[in-house]
Amino acid sequence: MGQERTPVTHRAVEQVKAMIAQGEVGPGQRLPTERDLAVRLGVSRSSMREAIRALTTLGVLESRHGAGVYVTALRPSDLLETFSVLAEVSQGETLLEVLQVRRMLEPAATALAAARATPADLERVGDLLGRIDGGQDTLGTDTVSADLGFHQAIVASTGNATLAAVNEGLSSRTFNARVWAGHKEAGLAAKLREDHERIHEALTARDPDAARAAATVHVMRVERWLTAEGRAG
Amino acid sequence: MGQERTPVTHRAVEQVKAMIAQGEVGPGQRLPTERDLAVRLGVSRSSMREAIRALTTLGVLESRHGAGVYVTALRPSDLLETFSVLAEVSQGETLLEVLQVRRMLEPAATALAAARATPADLERVGDLLGRIDGGQDTLGTDTVSADLGFHQAIVASTGNATLAAVNEGLSSRTFNARVWAGHKEAGLAAKLREDHERIHEALTARDPDAARAAATVHVMRVERWLTAEGRAG
DNA sequence: GGGTTCATATTGGTCCGATCACTTTCGCAT
DNA sequence: ATGCGAAAGTGATCGGACCAATATGAACCC
């Protein structure tokens, strides 16, 4: 009679989730031993480990060898860590879609940052801006890292951790590296610098509208480059 | 001497990822059996299973009991399935942050939908709109489902699957249920209906600006309600 | 010959017990 | 009291066994 047949591991996952939802264990706290949990939930240790592995992958739990299993802080950045897989794996069509989403988020986020950023935030953004063009001929990982950091610092300045985590998930290191390489070839690195400086100026001027416009131009430039590039993976 | 010590399971995960990245196995294709994979990667079957569990959780692999392990289609919806955990677990501050992100995405998405939606899309959106107010006193799961479906149908009309997946991840069924209950109490269900109708009208009129404005009003109404509510979990 | 049925092989799911590796704790000697 | 080393605690890995769901193919009936 229509009785559901749920895998043991899945049940274990749900029960651990329930333990957290009901406050039995809070963020940062330690769970019982794998062995104890297995007994308590009535499953084998192997299955319990797979359940823990799943929750670890989701960013809900964290295993420390020799120490124990802990609940993460459950911050957005913890839960959205898996998110980056999308940007990593995506190619062609999906990559364009990702950029389209960023074109919706970054302008709004940059505008918000212009209004909310603290002086410390602005200083950090300025530092990273300088580092992007620092070793301009080397094109080591420094340039790419600084570029990623620049945008992430801006989004972080909004004070919205969820927004920052989502945006970070949409930004792929490997993709950014390709863009920089491409711009280097096309000699458009200067254009990128202009974009960045314009964004930075808008932020320091605390001008949300200008910030929004500058961010839009920047994302669209990258988007256009990708379409022209042949959108290969 | 600084030699890295990476867990066996982690290595297995990376190697399977590499197999996919190098095109050895493509989307929808079947992988070797767990036992074969374990031998090939030089790990025990237990560890291999944990690696597969991790990739399954990420939405990269899919295990079919008795059949085998398959690579998913790797669509954005596959990879972002885990995303919903955020909206499920979030409370208080984070819930506000989530709504703030939606306030950036939905207006832009709705505007885009106004320009791109096919007649079939619009019909579907209209159907769901009718179903929201259908059983207006019952407030069963139907109303909540229709509400969620209404917004998802709109976002899906943009033709951007990534955008749809991200937005869906930011929409929590349980949260929506709370909002509806709350509005019922406050007698503001009528306001919600107004919002929805305004959005629908803008879409059928293919008016991006009106659509953007209507969506903004709607999200902000929910956001304001949450702030007034006391933001408890 | 075509279709159905059922035994069998294949394959993922679960369980058990043992051992290794890392961390923490505690007792002992200084 | 302090530092150090042994021991206990705990996750990580391994190997094998058996169960459950699916796929395969042979036998059978019409």
Short mmCIF file of C-alpha atoms (C1' of nucleotides) in Angstrom, two decimals:
data_model
loop_
_atom_site.label_atom_id
_atom_site.label_comp_id
_atom_site.label_asym_id
_atom_site.label_seq_id
_atom_site.Cartn_x
_atom_site.Cartn_y
_atom_site.Cartn_z
CA MET A 1 0.00 0.00 0.00
CA GLY A 2 1.98 2.94 -1.34
CA GLN A 3 4.54 2.81 1.43
CA GLU A 4 7.53 4.97 0.64
CA ARG A 5 10.90 3.36 0.42
CA THR A 6 13.50 5.87 1.48
CA PRO A 7 17.17 4.93 1.56
CA VAL A 8 18.67 4.65 5.00
CA THR A 9 21.31 7.28 4.33
CA HIS A 10 18.69 9.77 3.24
CA ARG A 11 16.77 9.24 6.46
CA ALA A 12 19.94 9.82 8.45
CA VAL A 13 20.52 13.11 6.62
CA GLU A 14 17.01 14.28 7.38
CA GLN A 15 17.28 13.35 11.04
CA VAL A 16 20.51 15.27 11.46
CA LYS A 17 18.92 18.24 9.71
CA ALA A 18 16.03 17.94 12.15
CA MET A 19 18.42 17.92 15.10
CA ILE A 20 19.80 21.22 13.88
CA ALA A 21 16.41 22.70 13.01
CA GLN A 22 15.09 21.89 16.47
CA GLY A 23 18.08 23.51 18.08
CA GLU A 24 19.38 20.31 19.61
CA VAL A 25 22.76 21.31 18.21
CA GLY A 26 23.55 24.86 17.19
CA PRO A 27 26.07 26.47 14.85
CA GLY A 28 29.63 25.71 15.84
CA GLN A 29 28.63 23.02 18.28
CA ARG A 30 29.87 19.46 18.23
CA LEU A 31 27.75 16.45 17.32
CA PRO A 32 27.95 13.02 18.91
CA THR A 33 30.52 10.58 17.59
CA GLU A 34 29.97 8.95 14.23
CA ARG A 35 29.63 5.69 16.10
CA ASP A 36 27.15 7.14 18.57
CA LEU A 37 25.12 8.86 15.88
CA ALA A 38 24.95 5.63 13.92
CA VAL A 39 23.57 3.77 16.94
CA ARG A 40 21.19 6.57 17.82
CA LEU A 41 19.74 6.82 14.32
CA GLY A 42 19.73 3.07 13.91
CA VAL A 43 22.02 2.88 10.89
CA SER A 44 25.41 1.39 10.23
CA ARG A 45 28.46 3.52 10.64
CA SER A 46 29.12 3.38 6.89
CA SER A 47 25.72 4.84 6.10
CA MET A 48 26.14 7.39 8.85
CA ARG A 49 29.42 8.45 7.34
CA GLU A 50 27.81 8.89 3.93
CA ALA A 51 25.10 11.03 5.50
CA ILE A 52 27.74 13.14 7.19
CA ARG A 53 29.63 13.37 3.91
CA ALA A 54 26.51 14.69 2.19
CA LEU A 55 25.91 17.31 4.87
CA THR A 56 29.58 18.23 4.81
CA THR A 57 29.34 18.81 1.07
CA LEU A 58 26.30 21.00 1.62
CA GLY A 59 28.30 23.11 4.04
CA VAL A 60 26.13 22.22 7.03
CA LEU A 61 28.61 20.00 8.85
CA GLU A 62 32.37 19.92 9.14
CA SER A 63 34.49 16.91 10.08
CA ARG A 64 37.75 17.38 11.93
CA HIS A 65 39.98 14.36 11.90
CA GLY A 66 40.56 13.16 15.42
CA ALA A 67 38.43 15.90 16.93
CA GLY A 68 34.81 15.32 15.95
CA VAL A 69 31.97 16.46 13.71
CA TYR A 70 30.79 20.04 14.08
CA VAL A 71 27.94 22.13 12.77
CA THR A 72 29.28 25.01 10.70
CA ALA A 73 28.41 28.60 11.50
CA LEU A 74 25.65 28.18 8.89
CA ARG A 75 26.58 31.50 7.34
CA PRO A 76 25.59 32.09 3.73
CA SER A 77 29.21 31.69 2.70
CA ASP A 78 29.23 28.25 4.30
CA LEU A 79 26.06 27.08 2.60
CA LEU A 80 26.90 28.57 -0.79
CA GLU A 81 30.38 27.16 -1.10
CA THR A 82 29.10 24.42 -3.38
CA PHE A 83 27.67 27.11 -5.59
CA SER A 84 30.97 27.70 -7.34
CA VAL A 85 30.69 24.36 -9.10
CA LEU A 86 28.33 26.00 -11.55
CA ALA A 87 30.79 28.61 -12.70
CA GLU A 88 33.55 26.00 -12.78
CA VAL A 89 31.76 23.49 -14.93
CA SER A 90 29.76 25.85 -17.10
CA GLN A 91 30.58 26.35 -20.72
CA GLY A 92 29.08 28.06 -23.72
CA GLU A 93 25.44 28.90 -23.29
CA THR A 94 25.42 28.53 -19.52
CA LEU A 95 28.43 30.82 -19.18
CA LEU A 96 26.47 33.52 -20.96
CA GLU A 97 23.56 32.94 -18.63
CA VAL A 98 25.84 33.33 -15.64
CA LEU A 99 27.08 36.65 -16.96
CA GLN A 100 23.53 37.76 -17.54
CA VAL A 101 22.74 37.11 -13.89
CA ARG A 102 25.82 39.03 -12.87
CA ARG A 103 24.63 41.88 -15.05
CA MET A 104 21.55 42.01 -12.89
CA LEU A 105 23.35 41.70 -9.56
CA GLU A 106 26.58 43.63 -9.81
CA PRO A 107 25.16 47.00 -10.84
CA ALA A 108 22.63 46.90 -8.02
CA ALA A 109 25.27 45.69 -5.59
CA THR A 110 27.77 48.33 -6.66
CA ALA A 111 25.16 51.04 -6.27
CA LEU A 112 24.35 49.77 -2.79
CA ALA A 113 28.04 49.64 -1.97
CA ALA A 114 28.43 53.28 -2.97
CA ALA A 115 25.92 54.16 -0.28
CA ARG A 116 27.02 51.80 2.44
CA ALA A 117 30.76 51.20 2.14
CA THR A 118 32.82 52.16 5.17
CA PRO A 119 36.08 54.08 4.78
CA ALA A 120 37.93 50.85 5.52
CA ASP A 121 35.99 49.12 2.75
CA LEU A 122 36.91 51.83 0.27
CA GLU A 123 40.54 51.66 1.25
CA ARG A 124 40.58 47.92 0.67
CA VAL A 125 38.93 48.32 -2.72
CA GLY A 126 41.47 50.96 -3.65
CA ASP A 127 44.37 48.71 -2.66
CA LEU A 128 43.10 45.89 -4.82
CA LEU A 129 42.55 48.25 -7.72
CA GLY A 130 46.20 49.21 -7.56
CA ARG A 131 47.27 45.60 -7.47
CA ILE A 132 45.36 44.73 -10.64
CA ASP A 133 47.57 46.89 -12.81
CA GLY A 134 50.63 46.44 -10.67
CA GLY A 135 52.41 43.66 -12.55
CA GLN A 136 50.79 44.55 -15.81
CA ASP A 137 53.07 42.54 -18.05
CA THR A 138 53.44 39.45 -15.93
CA LEU A 139 49.78 38.49 -15.96
CA GLY A 140 50.47 36.09 -13.14
CA THR A 141 47.76 34.85 -10.88
CA ASP A 142 48.16 38.16 -9.06
CA THR A 143 46.25 40.13 -11.65
CA VAL A 144 43.43 37.64 -11.78
CA SER A 145 43.29 37.36 -8.00
CA ALA A 146 43.28 41.12 -7.59
CA ASP A 147 40.51 41.45 -10.17
CA LEU A 148 38.36 38.87 -8.40
CA GLY A 149 39.18 40.42 -5.04
CA PHE A 150 38.34 43.90 -6.29
CA HIS A 151 34.81 42.92 -7.26
CA GLN A 152 34.30 40.76 -4.21
CA ALA A 153 35.45 43.56 -1.93
CA ILE A 154 32.90 45.87 -3.51
CA VAL A 155 30.05 43.42 -3.10
CA ALA A 156 31.16 42.69 0.44
CA SER A 157 30.94 46.42 1.15
CA THR A 158 27.17 46.20 0.85
CA GLY A 159 27.18 44.39 4.18
CA ASN A 160 25.02 41.67 2.67
CA ALA A 161 26.85 38.38 3.20
CA THR A 162 24.31 36.43 1.18
CA LEU A 163 24.72 38.72 -1.77
CA ALA A 164 28.48 38.43 -1.50
CA ALA A 165 28.32 34.63 -1.40
CA VAL A 166 25.99 34.42 -4.38
CA ASN A 167 28.10 36.78 -6.42
CA GLU A 168 31.26 34.93 -5.52
CA GLY A 169 29.67 31.71 -6.67
CA LEU A 170 28.97 33.31 -10.01
CA SER A 171 32.58 34.37 -10.43
CA SER A 172 34.97 31.74 -11.66
CA ARG A 173 38.69 32.10 -11.36
CA THR A 174 39.35 30.12 -14.51
CA PHE A 175 36.89 32.20 -16.48
CA ASN A 176 38.41 35.45 -15.29
CA ALA A 177 41.83 34.19 -16.28
CA ARG A 178 40.54 33.57 -19.79
CA VAL A 179 39.07 37.03 -20.01
CA TRP A 180 42.33 38.64 -18.97
CA ALA A 181 44.26 36.58 -21.47
CA GLY A 182 41.78 37.51 -24.16
CA HIS A 183 41.90 41.18 -23.35
CA LYS A 184 45.64 41.10 -23.35
CA GLU A 185 45.61 39.80 -26.87
CA ALA A 186 43.02 42.23 -28.07
CA GLY A 187 44.83 45.03 -26.33
CA LEU A 188 41.73 45.92 -24.39
CA ALA A 189 43.28 45.69 -20.95
CA ALA A 190 43.21 49.47 -20.92
CA LYS A 191 39.45 49.40 -21.28
CA LEU A 192 39.19 47.12 -18.29
CA ARG A 193 41.31 49.49 -16.24
CA GLU A 194 39.08 52.38 -17.24
CA ASP A 195 36.04 50.41 -16.08
CA HIS A 196 37.63 49.62 -12.75
CA GLU A 197 38.74 53.16 -12.14
CA ARG A 198 35.33 54.53 -13.04
CA ILE A 199 33.72 52.13 -10.56
CA HIS A 200 36.19 53.09 -7.88
CA GLU A 201 35.64 56.78 -8.45
CA ALA A 202 31.89 56.36 -8.20
CA LEU A 203 32.31 54.52 -4.92
CA THR A 204 34.58 57.12 -3.35
CA ALA A 205 32.21 59.83 -4.61
CA ARG A 206 29.37 57.86 -3.00
CA ASP A 207 27.39 58.14 -6.19
CA PRO A 208 25.06 55.12 -6.51
CA ASP A 209 23.84 55.99 -9.99
CA ALA A 210 27.32 56.39 -11.38
CA ALA A 211 28.37 53.20 -9.65
CA ARG A 212 25.47 51.30 -11.17
CA ALA A 213 26.25 52.60 -14.63
CA ALA A 214 29.94 51.85 -14.37
CA ALA A 215 29.31 48.31 -13.18
CA THR A 216 26.82 47.72 -15.97
CA VAL A 217 29.28 48.87 -18.59
CA HIS A 218 31.94 46.61 -17.14
CA VAL A 219 29.88 43.44 -17.07
CA MET A 220 28.49 44.10 -20.53
CA ARG A 221 31.99 44.52 -21.89
CA VAL A 222 32.97 41.11 -20.61
CA GLU A 223 29.71 39.66 -21.89
CA ARG A 224 30.27 41.13 -25.33
CA TRP A 225 33.80 39.81 -25.41
CA LEU A 226 32.55 36.33 -24.60
CA THR A 227 29.97 36.37 -27.37
CA ALA A 228 32.52 37.54 -29.87
CA GLU A 229 35.06 35.04 -28.67
CA GLY A 230 33.11 32.12 -30.00
CA ARG A 231 31.79 31.08 -26.61
CA ALA A 232 33.87 27.92 -26.49
CA GLY A 233 34.47 26.24 -23.14
CA MET B 1 58.95 18.73 4.50
CA GLY B 2 55.73 20.50 3.63
CA GLN B 3 54.22 17.58 1.81
CA GLU B 4 50.48 17.95 1.40
CA ARG B 5 48.28 15.37 2.99
CA THR B 6 45.05 15.13 1.06
CA PRO B 7 42.36 12.69 2.16
CA VAL B 8 41.83 9.74 -0.12
CA THR B 9 38.18 10.54 -0.71
CA HIS B 10 39.01 14.08 -1.75
CA ARG B 11 41.46 12.78 -4.31
CA ALA B 12 38.82 10.44 -5.68
CA VAL B 13 36.40 13.35 -6.04
CA GLU B 14 38.95 15.39 -7.94
CA GLN B 15 39.82 12.52 -10.25
CA VAL B 16 36.19 11.92 -11.17
CA LYS B 17 35.79 15.65 -11.79
CA ALA B 18 38.82 15.46 -14.04
CA MET B 19 37.29 12.54 -15.95
CA ILE B 20 34.28 14.72 -16.69
CA ALA B 21 36.31 17.84 -17.44
CA GLN B 22 38.46 15.95 -19.93
CA GLY B 23 35.41 14.58 -21.66
CA GLU B 24 36.13 10.98 -20.75
CA VAL B 25 32.50 10.78 -19.66
CA GLY B 26 29.91 13.28 -20.78
CA PRO B 27 26.55 14.44 -19.43
CA GLY B 28 24.05 11.61 -19.17
CA GLN B 29 26.68 8.94 -19.68
CA ARG B 30 27.36 6.07 -17.36
CA LEU B 31 30.49 5.69 -15.24
CA PRO B 32 32.25 2.42 -14.45
CA THR B 33 30.84 0.50 -11.50
CA GLU B 34 31.69 1.58 -7.99
CA ARG B 35 33.91 -1.44 -7.64
CA ASP B 36 35.75 -0.77 -10.88
CA LEU B 37 36.18 2.92 -10.09
CA ALA B 38 37.56 2.05 -6.67
CA VAL B 39 40.18 -0.24 -8.21
CA ARG B 40 41.01 2.22 -10.94
CA LEU B 41 41.51 5.12 -8.55
CA GLY B 42 43.27 2.95 -6.02
CA VAL B 43 40.86 3.45 -3.13
CA SER B 44 38.56 1.19 -1.17
CA ARG B 45 34.96 0.89 -2.22
CA SER B 46 33.85 2.66 0.96
CA SER B 47 35.90 5.72 0.14
CA MET B 48 34.80 5.56 -3.48
CA ARG B 49 31.20 5.55 -2.34
CA GLU B 50 31.78 8.61 -0.18
CA ALA B 51 33.32 10.40 -3.13
CA ILE B 52 30.32 9.49 -5.26
CA ARG B 53 28.01 10.63 -2.48
CA ALA B 54 29.72 14.02 -2.44
CA LEU B 55 29.42 14.43 -6.19
CA THR B 56 25.83 13.25 -6.05
CA THR B 57 25.09 15.93 -3.47
CA LEU B 58 26.69 18.52 -5.71
CA GLY B 59 24.37 17.48 -8.53
CA VAL B 60 27.18 16.23 -10.74
CA LEU B 61 26.49 12.50 -10.45
CA GLU B 62 23.37 10.42 -10.01
CA SER B 63 23.22 6.88 -8.63
CA ARG B 64 20.54 4.49 -9.81
CA HIS B 65 20.12 1.44 -7.64
CA GLY B 66 20.84 -1.67 -9.65
CA ALA B 67 21.60 0.29 -12.79
CA GLY B 68 24.79 2.27 -12.29
CA VAL B 69 26.23 5.72 -11.66
CA TYR B 70 25.53 8.40 -14.27
CA VAL B 71 26.71 11.93 -14.94
CA THR B 72 23.78 14.33 -14.74
CA ALA B 73 22.89 16.62 -17.62
CA LEU B 74 24.97 19.23 -15.77
CA ARG B 75 22.27 21.82 -16.32
CA PRO B 76 22.18 24.81 -13.96
CA SER B 77 19.11 23.35 -12.29
CA ASP B 78 21.08 20.18 -11.55
CA LEU B 79 24.04 22.00 -10.06
CA LEU B 80 22.00 24.52 -8.08
CA GLU B 81 19.65 22.08 -6.44
CA THR B 82 21.67 22.25 -3.24
CA PHE B 83 21.23 25.98 -3.30
CA SER B 84 17.80 25.81 -1.71
CA VAL B 85 19.35 24.80 1.60
CA LEU B 86 20.15 28.45 2.21
CA ALA B 87 16.57 29.64 2.00
CA GLU B 88 15.45 26.65 4.05
CA VAL B 89 17.83 27.14 6.92
CA SER B 90 18.02 30.91 6.92
CA GLN B 91 16.46 32.92 9.67
CA GLY B 92 16.41 36.48 10.83
CA GLU B 93 19.18 38.56 9.37
CA THR B 94 20.01 36.14 6.58
CA LEU B 95 16.39 35.95 5.51
CA LEU B 96 16.43 39.71 5.02
CA GLU B 97 19.60 39.40 3.00
CA VAL B 98 17.98 36.79 0.80
CA LEU B 99 15.05 39.10 0.13
CA GLN B 100 17.46 41.90 -0.66
CA VAL B 101 19.08 39.75 -3.32
CA ARG B 102 15.67 38.89 -4.71
CA ARG B 103 14.91 42.59 -4.85
CA MET B 104 17.87 42.93 -7.18
CA LEU B 105 17.06 39.92 -9.33
CA GLU B 106 13.30 39.73 -9.69
CA PRO B 107 12.70 43.21 -11.07
CA ALA B 108 15.38 42.74 -13.69
CA ALA B 109 14.15 39.26 -14.46
CA THR B 110 10.53 40.36 -14.72
CA ALA B 111 11.49 43.18 -17.04
CA LEU B 112 13.39 40.74 -19.21
CA ALA B 113 10.46 38.36 -19.18
CA ALA B 114 8.17 41.13 -20.41
CA ALA B 115 10.33 41.36 -23.50
CA ARG B 116 11.03 37.70 -24.10
CA ALA B 117 8.06 35.66 -22.87
CA THR B 118 6.33 33.52 -25.49
CA PRO B 119 2.54 33.40 -25.72
CA ALA B 120 2.69 29.97 -24.11
CA ASP B 121 4.70 31.40 -21.24
CA LEU B 122 2.16 34.16 -20.69
CA GLU B 123 -0.69 31.68 -20.72
CA ARG B 124 1.01 29.57 -18.10
CA VAL B 125 1.66 32.62 -15.92
CA GLY B 126 -1.99 33.62 -16.27
CA ASP B 127 -3.19 30.16 -15.25
CA LEU B 128 -1.07 30.22 -12.12
CA LEU B 129 -2.26 33.71 -11.27
CA GLY B 130 -5.84 32.44 -11.35
CA ARG B 131 -4.96 29.54 -9.12
CA ILE B 132 -3.46 31.73 -6.42
CA ASP B 133 -6.77 33.35 -5.59
CA GLY B 134 -8.79 30.28 -6.47
CA GLY B 135 -9.23 28.73 -3.05
CA GLN B 136 -8.88 32.02 -1.30
CA ASP B 137 -10.21 30.95 2.07
CA THR B 138 -8.70 27.50 2.30
CA LEU B 139 -5.10 28.68 2.21
CA GLY B 140 -4.02 25.11 1.49
CA THR B 141 -0.72 24.29 -0.05
CA ASP B 142 -2.34 25.18 -3.36
CA THR B 143 -2.13 28.91 -2.79
CA VAL B 144 1.48 28.74 -1.71
CA SER B 145 2.38 26.43 -4.59
CA ALA B 146 0.64 28.63 -7.11
CA ASP B 147 2.38 31.70 -5.73
CA LEU B 148 5.79 30.06 -6.00
CA GLY B 149 4.91 28.71 -9.44
CA PHE B 150 3.73 32.11 -10.61
CA HIS B 151 7.03 33.77 -9.87
CA GLN B 152 9.07 30.85 -11.14
CA ALA B 153 7.12 30.77 -14.38
CA ILE B 154 7.88 34.43 -14.90
CA VAL B 155 11.59 33.99 -14.30
CA ALA B 156 11.60 30.91 -16.50
CA SER B 157 10.09 33.04 -19.27
CA THR B 158 13.36 34.89 -19.55
CA GLY B 159 14.82 31.79 -21.15
CA ASN B 160 17.75 31.96 -18.77
CA ALA B 161 17.89 28.62 -16.96
CA THR B 162 20.67 29.76 -14.66
CA LEU B 163 18.68 32.77 -13.57
CA ALA B 164 15.67 30.57 -12.97
CA ALA B 165 17.68 28.13 -10.88
CA VAL B 166 19.26 30.87 -8.78
CA ASN B 167 15.95 32.56 -8.16
CA GLU B 168 14.30 29.29 -7.25
CA GLY B 169 17.05 28.64 -4.75
CA LEU B 170 16.28 31.97 -3.13
CA SER B 171 12.60 31.14 -2.81
CA SER B 172 11.64 29.00 0.13
CA ARG B 173 8.33 27.22 0.32
CA THR B 174 8.20 27.43 4.08
CA PHE B 175 8.94 31.14 4.05
CA ASN B 176 6.25 31.81 1.48
CA ALA B 177 3.77 29.89 3.58
CA ARG B 178 4.59 32.15 6.51
CA VAL B 179 4.11 35.25 4.42
CA TRP B 180 0.72 34.09 3.24
CA ALA B 181 -0.36 33.26 6.76
CA GLY B 182 0.85 36.63 7.90
CA HIS B 183 -0.93 38.50 5.18
CA LYS B 184 -4.07 36.61 5.89
CA GLU B 185 -3.96 37.85 9.44
CA ALA B 186 -3.18 41.39 8.52
CA GLY B 187 -5.80 41.28 5.82
CA LEU B 188 -3.24 42.26 3.23
CA ALA B 189 -3.88 39.36 0.89
CA ALA B 190 -5.68 41.83 -1.34
CA LYS B 191 -2.48 43.84 -1.66
CA LEU B 192 -0.64 40.76 -2.75
CA ARG B 193 -3.25 40.06 -5.40
CA GLU B 194 -2.93 43.61 -6.66
CA ASP B 195 0.81 43.15 -6.98
CA HIS B 196 0.43 39.93 -8.90
CA GLU B 197 -2.16 41.34 -11.25
CA ARG B 198 -0.05 44.39 -11.90
CA ILE B 199 2.89 42.21 -12.77
CA HIS B 200 0.77 40.06 -15.04
CA GLU B 201 -0.64 43.07 -16.82
CA ALA B 202 2.80 44.47 -17.42
CA LEU B 203 3.92 41.17 -18.90
CA THR B 204 0.97 40.85 -21.28
CA ALA B 205 1.45 44.50 -22.25
CA ARG B 206 5.11 43.65 -22.86
CA ASP B 207 6.11 46.66 -20.84
CA PRO B 208 9.54 46.04 -19.24
CA ASP B 209 9.56 49.23 -17.19
CA ALA B 210 6.15 48.58 -15.69
CA ALA B 211 7.12 44.99 -15.04
CA ARG B 212 10.27 46.05 -13.24
CA ALA B 213 8.38 48.51 -11.10
CA ALA B 214 5.63 46.07 -10.23
CA ALA B 215 8.10 43.38 -9.24
CA THR B 216 10.04 45.84 -7.10
CA VAL B 217 6.93 46.90 -5.26
CA HIS B 218 6.01 43.29 -4.64
CA VAL B 219 9.33 42.19 -3.22
CA MET B 220 9.60 45.30 -1.09
CA ARG B 221 6.17 44.67 0.35
CA VAL B 222 7.24 41.22 1.48
CA GLU B 223 10.50 42.61 2.78
CA ARG B 224 8.75 45.29 4.77
CA TRP B 225 6.33 42.76 6.20
CA LEU B 226 9.25 40.64 7.37
CA THR B 227 10.97 43.55 9.08
CA ALA B 228 7.77 44.50 10.85
CA GLU B 229 7.07 40.91 11.80
CA GLY B 230 9.94 40.77 14.22
CA ARG B 231 12.12 38.75 11.91
CA ALA B 232 11.96 35.62 14.04
CA GLY B 233 12.79 32.26 12.50
"C1'" DG C 1 7.77 -15.17 -35.02
"C1'" DG C 2 6.35 -12.24 -31.29
"C1'" DG C 3 5.51 -11.50 -26.81
"C1'" DT C 4 5.59 -12.85 -21.93
"C1'" DT C 5 7.74 -14.75 -17.92
"C1'" DC C 6 11.04 -15.97 -14.98
"C1'" DA C 7 15.81 -17.35 -13.55
"C1'" DT C 8 20.25 -15.15 -13.40
"C1'" DA C 9 23.85 -11.77 -13.52
"C1'" DT C 10 24.97 -7.07 -12.70
"C1'" DT C 11 25.17 -3.19 -9.70
"C1'" DG C 12 24.17 0.06 -6.11
"C1'" DG C 13 22.76 -0.02 -0.85
"C1'" DT C 14 23.71 -1.50 3.76
"C1'" DC C 15 26.08 -3.69 7.34
"C1'" DC C 16 30.06 -5.37 10.17
"C1'" DG C 17 34.60 -5.39 12.10
"C1'" DA C 18 39.37 -4.17 11.99
"C1'" DT C 19 43.14 -0.98 11.53
"C1'" DC C 20 45.37 3.55 10.62
"C1'" DA C 21 46.07 8.62 11.56
"C1'" DC C 22 45.22 12.70 13.92
"C1'" DT C 23 43.67 15.17 18.13
"C1'" DT C 24 42.86 15.75 22.75
"C1'" DT C 25 43.44 14.60 27.41
"C1'" DC C 26 45.68 13.27 31.40
"C1'" DG C 27 49.26 11.53 34.32
"C1'" DC C 28 53.97 11.59 35.33
"C1'" DA C 29 58.43 13.47 36.01
"C1'" DT C 30 60.98 17.57 36.48
"C1'" DA D 1 53.31 24.73 38.28
"C1'" DT D 2 55.22 23.21 33.89
"C1'" DG D 3 56.58 20.36 30.11
"C1'" DC D 4 56.37 16.00 28.00
"C1'" DG D 5 54.94 11.57 26.74
"C1'" DA D 6 51.61 7.84 26.98
"C1'" DA D 7 46.91 6.65 26.43
"C1'" DA D 8 42.30 7.37 25.11
"C1'" DG D 9 39.06 9.33 21.85
"C1'" DT D 10 37.60 10.03 17.15
"C1'" DG D 11 37.52 10.42 12.26
"C1'" DA D 12 39.61 7.99 7.86
"C1'" DT D 13 40.38 3.99 5.34
"C1'" DC D 14 40.15 -0.66 4.29
"C1'" DG D 15 38.20 -5.38 3.16
"C1'" DG D 16 34.63 -8.43 2.84
"C1'" DA D 17 29.88 -10.04 3.19
"C1'" DC D 18 25.08 -9.83 2.20
"C1'" DC D 19 20.67 -7.38 0.70
"C1'" DA D 20 17.76 -4.97 -2.90
"C1'" DA D 21 16.76 -3.15 -7.32
"C1'" DT D 22 17.65 -3.40 -12.06
"C1'" DA D 23 19.03 -5.35 -16.45
"C1'" DT D 24 19.88 -9.32 -19.24
"C1'" DG D 25 18.72 -13.23 -21.67
"C1'" DA D 26 16.85 -17.80 -22.01
"C1'" DA D 27 12.81 -20.55 -21.89
"C1'" DC D 28 8.13 -20.75 -22.75
"C1'" DC D 29 3.47 -19.98 -24.53
"C1'" DC D 30 0.42 -18.24 -28.00
#
